[in-house]
């Protein structure tokens, strides 16, 4: 008889397309509408072409949204560099890209040592089999269906002129 395992599906909307001028209010609205957690897309302009925000914004947001679970989707080169900053800022989970590190097990251990849950993500063209050796070591697997950093292309984003 095959072993049974239970996956739990949760809704974690990205705050990337929220009105950044009132981000805390936007986060509260998402949670009131049933979001299980908040997905914060961190982009560094190196791993992906876009640049978003970092630990200082997370720290400010944590003060305004103290009870939300923050999943940091780290679309960054050298994800090892940002673990302690995100933990200190109040992140609950640190999701890194397998493609961004040569030592995923070391990074997983670093994240756990910093007191956060661990997520591991892969880009659309990365074989799913590449993440299988790490499934039992992490709390979440993120399999992207679009290339990281291309949110505007998918959601019909507009420039400042609309």
mmCIF file of C-alpha atoms in Angstrom:
data_model
loop_
_atom_site.group_PDB
_atom_site.id
_atom_site.type_symbol
_atom_site.label_atom_id
_atom_site.label_comp_id
_atom_site.label_asym_id
_atom_site.label_seq_id
_atom_site.Cartn_x
_atom_site.Cartn_y
_atom_site.Cartn_z
ATOM 1 C CA UNK A 1 0.000 0.000 0.000
ATOM 2 C CA UNK A 2 1.346 3.402 -0.918
ATOM 3 C CA UNK A 3 2.109 5.887 1.805
ATOM 4 C CA UNK A 4 -0.352 8.708 2.052
ATOM 5 C CA UNK A 5 0.721 12.274 2.404
ATOM 6 C CA UNK A 6 -1.323 15.365 2.812
ATOM 7 C CA UNK A 7 -0.631 18.620 1.078
ATOM 8 C CA UNK A 8 -2.275 21.753 2.301
ATOM 9 C CA UNK A 9 -3.124 24.378 -0.261
ATOM 10 C CA UNK A 10 -3.132 27.956 0.922
ATOM 11 C CA UNK A 11 -3.787 31.289 -0.744
ATOM 12 C CA UNK A 12 -0.875 33.742 -0.591
ATOM 13 C CA UNK A 13 -1.454 36.743 -2.838
ATOM 14 C CA UNK A 14 1.500 38.790 -3.954
ATOM 15 C CA UNK A 15 1.541 42.354 -2.689
ATOM 16 C CA UNK A 16 3.652 43.466 -5.653
ATOM 17 C CA UNK A 17 0.736 44.974 -7.561
ATOM 18 C CA UNK A 18 -0.776 46.659 -4.514
ATOM 19 C CA UNK A 19 -0.854 50.416 -4.113
ATOM 20 C CA UNK A 20 2.514 50.903 -2.433
ATOM 21 C CA UNK A 21 1.468 54.270 -1.035
ATOM 22 C CA UNK A 22 -0.894 52.459 1.349
ATOM 23 C CA UNK A 23 0.679 49.015 1.494
ATOM 24 C CA UNK A 24 -0.311 48.175 5.066
ATOM 25 C CA UNK A 25 -3.977 48.896 4.320
ATOM 26 C CA UNK A 26 -3.765 46.797 1.159
ATOM 27 C CA UNK A 27 -2.299 43.904 3.168
ATOM 28 C CA UNK A 28 -5.098 44.117 5.730
ATOM 29 C CA UNK A 29 -7.663 44.015 2.899
ATOM 30 C CA UNK A 30 -6.068 40.886 1.437
ATOM 31 C CA UNK A 31 -6.142 39.165 4.812
ATOM 32 C CA UNK A 32 -9.754 40.221 5.443
ATOM 33 C CA UNK A 33 -10.683 38.721 2.062
ATOM 34 C CA UNK A 34 -9.328 35.344 3.146
ATOM 35 C CA UNK A 35 -5.636 35.304 2.270
ATOM 36 C CA UNK A 36 -3.786 32.743 4.363
ATOM 37 C CA UNK A 37 -0.472 34.555 4.064
ATOM 38 C CA UNK A 38 1.198 37.380 2.159
ATOM 39 C CA UNK A 39 3.678 36.755 -0.635
ATOM 40 C CA UNK A 40 6.337 39.471 -0.862
ATOM 41 C CA UNK A 41 8.302 39.468 -4.121
ATOM 42 C CA UNK A 42 11.856 40.654 -3.535
ATOM 43 C CA UNK A 43 13.804 41.379 -6.725
ATOM 44 C CA UNK A 44 17.369 42.647 -6.856
ATOM 45 C CA UNK A 45 17.877 43.680 -10.495
ATOM 46 C CA UNK A 46 20.466 40.889 -10.900
ATOM 47 C CA UNK A 47 18.699 37.510 -10.708
ATOM 48 C CA UNK A 48 15.772 39.193 -12.435
ATOM 49 C CA UNK A 49 15.723 42.486 -14.340
ATOM 50 C CA UNK A 50 13.298 44.227 -11.993
ATOM 51 C CA UNK A 51 13.979 45.845 -8.634
ATOM 52 C CA UNK A 52 11.390 45.893 -5.843
ATOM 53 C CA UNK A 53 12.014 46.234 -2.116
ATOM 54 C CA UNK A 54 14.064 44.768 0.686
ATOM 55 C CA UNK A 55 14.315 44.293 4.415
ATOM 56 C CA UNK A 56 13.631 47.935 5.426
ATOM 57 C CA UNK A 57 10.169 47.837 3.836
ATOM 58 C CA UNK A 58 9.473 44.424 5.363
ATOM 59 C CA UNK A 59 10.429 45.740 8.802
ATOM 60 C CA UNK A 60 8.080 48.718 8.456
ATOM 61 C CA UNK A 61 5.274 46.537 7.127
ATOM 62 C CA UNK A 62 5.699 44.033 9.966
ATOM 63 C CA UNK A 63 4.944 46.813 12.474
ATOM 64 C CA UNK A 64 1.668 47.615 10.696
ATOM 65 C CA UNK A 65 0.661 44.017 9.919
ATOM 66 C CA UNK A 66 1.964 42.125 12.954
ATOM 67 C CA UNK A 67 -0.060 38.921 12.670
ATOM 68 C CA UNK A 68 0.346 38.130 8.974
ATOM 69 C CA UNK A 69 2.596 35.342 7.762
ATOM 70 C CA UNK A 70 5.175 36.880 5.399
ATOM 71 C CA UNK A 71 6.585 34.609 2.702
ATOM 72 C CA UNK A 72 9.587 36.305 1.133
ATOM 73 C CA UNK A 73 9.934 35.226 -2.507
ATOM 74 C CA UNK A 74 13.612 36.016 -2.958
ATOM 75 C CA UNK A 75 14.264 36.526 -6.653
ATOM 76 C CA UNK A 76 17.821 37.566 -5.915
ATOM 77 C CA UNK A 77 21.364 36.583 -6.785
ATOM 78 C CA UNK A 78 23.269 35.358 -3.729
ATOM 79 C CA UNK A 79 20.206 34.577 -1.595
ATOM 80 C CA UNK A 80 22.502 33.629 1.298
ATOM 81 C CA UNK A 81 23.341 37.326 1.661
ATOM 82 C CA UNK A 82 19.832 38.379 2.713
ATOM 83 C CA UNK A 83 18.746 35.654 5.154
ATOM 84 C CA UNK A 84 19.646 37.422 8.398
ATOM 85 C CA UNK A 85 18.312 40.799 7.226
ATOM 86 C CA UNK A 86 14.939 39.279 6.349
ATOM 87 C CA UNK A 87 14.757 37.322 9.594
ATOM 88 C CA UNK A 88 15.543 40.487 11.565
ATOM 89 C CA UNK A 89 12.897 42.379 9.576
ATOM 90 C CA UNK A 90 10.193 39.896 10.605
ATOM 91 C CA UNK A 91 9.923 37.498 7.677
ATOM 92 C CA UNK A 92 8.313 34.153 8.480
ATOM 93 C CA UNK A 93 9.390 32.177 5.435
ATOM 94 C CA UNK A 94 12.307 32.613 3.069
ATOM 95 C CA UNK A 95 11.684 31.196 -0.393
ATOM 96 C CA UNK A 96 14.807 31.118 -2.550
ATOM 97 C CA UNK A 97 15.387 29.977 -6.111
ATOM 98 C CA UNK A 98 17.301 26.763 -6.631
ATOM 99 C CA UNK A 99 18.922 28.376 -9.674
ATOM 100 C CA UNK A 100 20.413 31.170 -7.521
ATOM 101 C CA UNK A 101 22.624 29.052 -5.256
ATOM 102 C CA UNK A 102 25.319 26.417 -5.599
ATOM 103 C CA UNK A 103 24.739 25.143 -2.059
ATOM 104 C CA UNK A 104 20.991 24.715 -1.503
ATOM 105 C CA UNK A 105 21.337 22.463 1.572
ATOM 106 C CA UNK A 106 23.637 24.965 3.271
ATOM 107 C CA UNK A 107 21.157 27.737 2.487
ATOM 108 C CA UNK A 108 18.240 25.685 3.806
ATOM 109 C CA UNK A 109 20.127 25.175 7.056
ATOM 110 C CA UNK A 110 21.033 28.871 7.255
ATOM 111 C CA UNK A 111 17.371 29.850 6.866
ATOM 112 C CA UNK A 112 16.246 27.392 9.537
ATOM 113 C CA UNK A 113 18.970 28.580 11.891
ATOM 114 C CA UNK A 114 17.684 32.143 11.405
ATOM 115 C CA UNK A 115 14.267 30.959 12.651
ATOM 116 C CA UNK A 116 12.311 31.011 9.400
ATOM 117 C CA UNK A 117 10.460 28.380 7.434
ATOM 118 C CA UNK A 118 12.022 27.442 4.101
ATOM 119 C CA UNK A 119 10.592 27.619 0.610
ATOM 120 C CA UNK A 120 12.388 26.618 -2.561
ATOM 121 C CA UNK A 121 11.369 27.824 -5.991
ATOM 122 C CA UNK A 122 12.204 26.906 -9.550
ATOM 123 C CA UNK A 123 11.783 28.740 -12.834
ATOM 124 C CA UNK A 124 9.470 27.350 -15.543
ATOM 125 C CA UNK A 125 12.293 25.821 -17.603
ATOM 126 C CA UNK A 126 13.995 24.145 -14.644
ATOM 127 C CA UNK A 127 13.091 20.454 -14.522
ATOM 128 C CA UNK A 128 10.819 19.640 -11.597
ATOM 129 C CA UNK A 129 13.058 16.676 -10.816
ATOM 130 C CA UNK A 130 15.808 19.104 -9.769
ATOM 131 C CA UNK A 131 13.843 20.110 -6.656
ATOM 132 C CA UNK A 132 12.911 16.578 -5.575
ATOM 133 C CA UNK A 133 16.045 15.968 -3.450
ATOM 134 C CA UNK A 134 15.065 18.956 -1.281
ATOM 135 C CA UNK A 135 11.329 18.364 -0.803
ATOM 136 C CA UNK A 136 11.722 16.724 2.598
ATOM 137 C CA UNK A 137 13.994 19.560 3.791
ATOM 138 C CA UNK A 138 11.669 22.476 3.020
ATOM 139 C CA UNK A 139 8.224 23.695 4.045
ATOM 140 C CA UNK A 140 7.082 24.800 0.594
ATOM 141 C CA UNK A 141 7.926 24.264 -3.063
ATOM 142 C CA UNK A 142 7.145 27.046 -5.523
ATOM 143 C CA UNK A 143 6.994 25.994 -9.159
ATOM 144 C CA UNK A 144 6.788 29.123 -11.260
ATOM 145 C CA UNK A 145 4.703 29.209 -14.415
ATOM 146 C CA UNK A 146 6.197 32.503 -15.635
ATOM 147 C CA UNK A 147 9.774 33.703 -15.645
ATOM 148 C CA UNK A 148 10.573 35.535 -12.396
ATOM 149 C CA UNK A 149 10.421 39.294 -12.626
ATOM 150 C CA UNK A 150 7.973 39.425 -15.544
ATOM 151 C CA UNK A 151 4.846 40.271 -13.555
ATOM 152 C CA UNK A 152 4.036 43.329 -15.688
ATOM 153 C CA UNK A 153 4.054 41.199 -18.833
ATOM 154 C CA UNK A 154 1.564 38.784 -17.328
ATOM 155 C CA UNK A 155 -0.807 41.212 -15.634
ATOM 156 C CA UNK A 156 -0.802 43.849 -18.356
ATOM 157 C CA UNK A 157 1.153 46.339 -16.298
ATOM 158 C CA UNK A 158 1.328 49.900 -17.501
ATOM 159 C CA UNK A 159 4.005 52.520 -17.356
ATOM 160 C CA UNK A 160 3.558 55.771 -15.441
ATOM 161 C CA UNK A 161 1.549 57.227 -18.335
ATOM 162 C CA UNK A 162 -1.028 54.422 -18.037
#
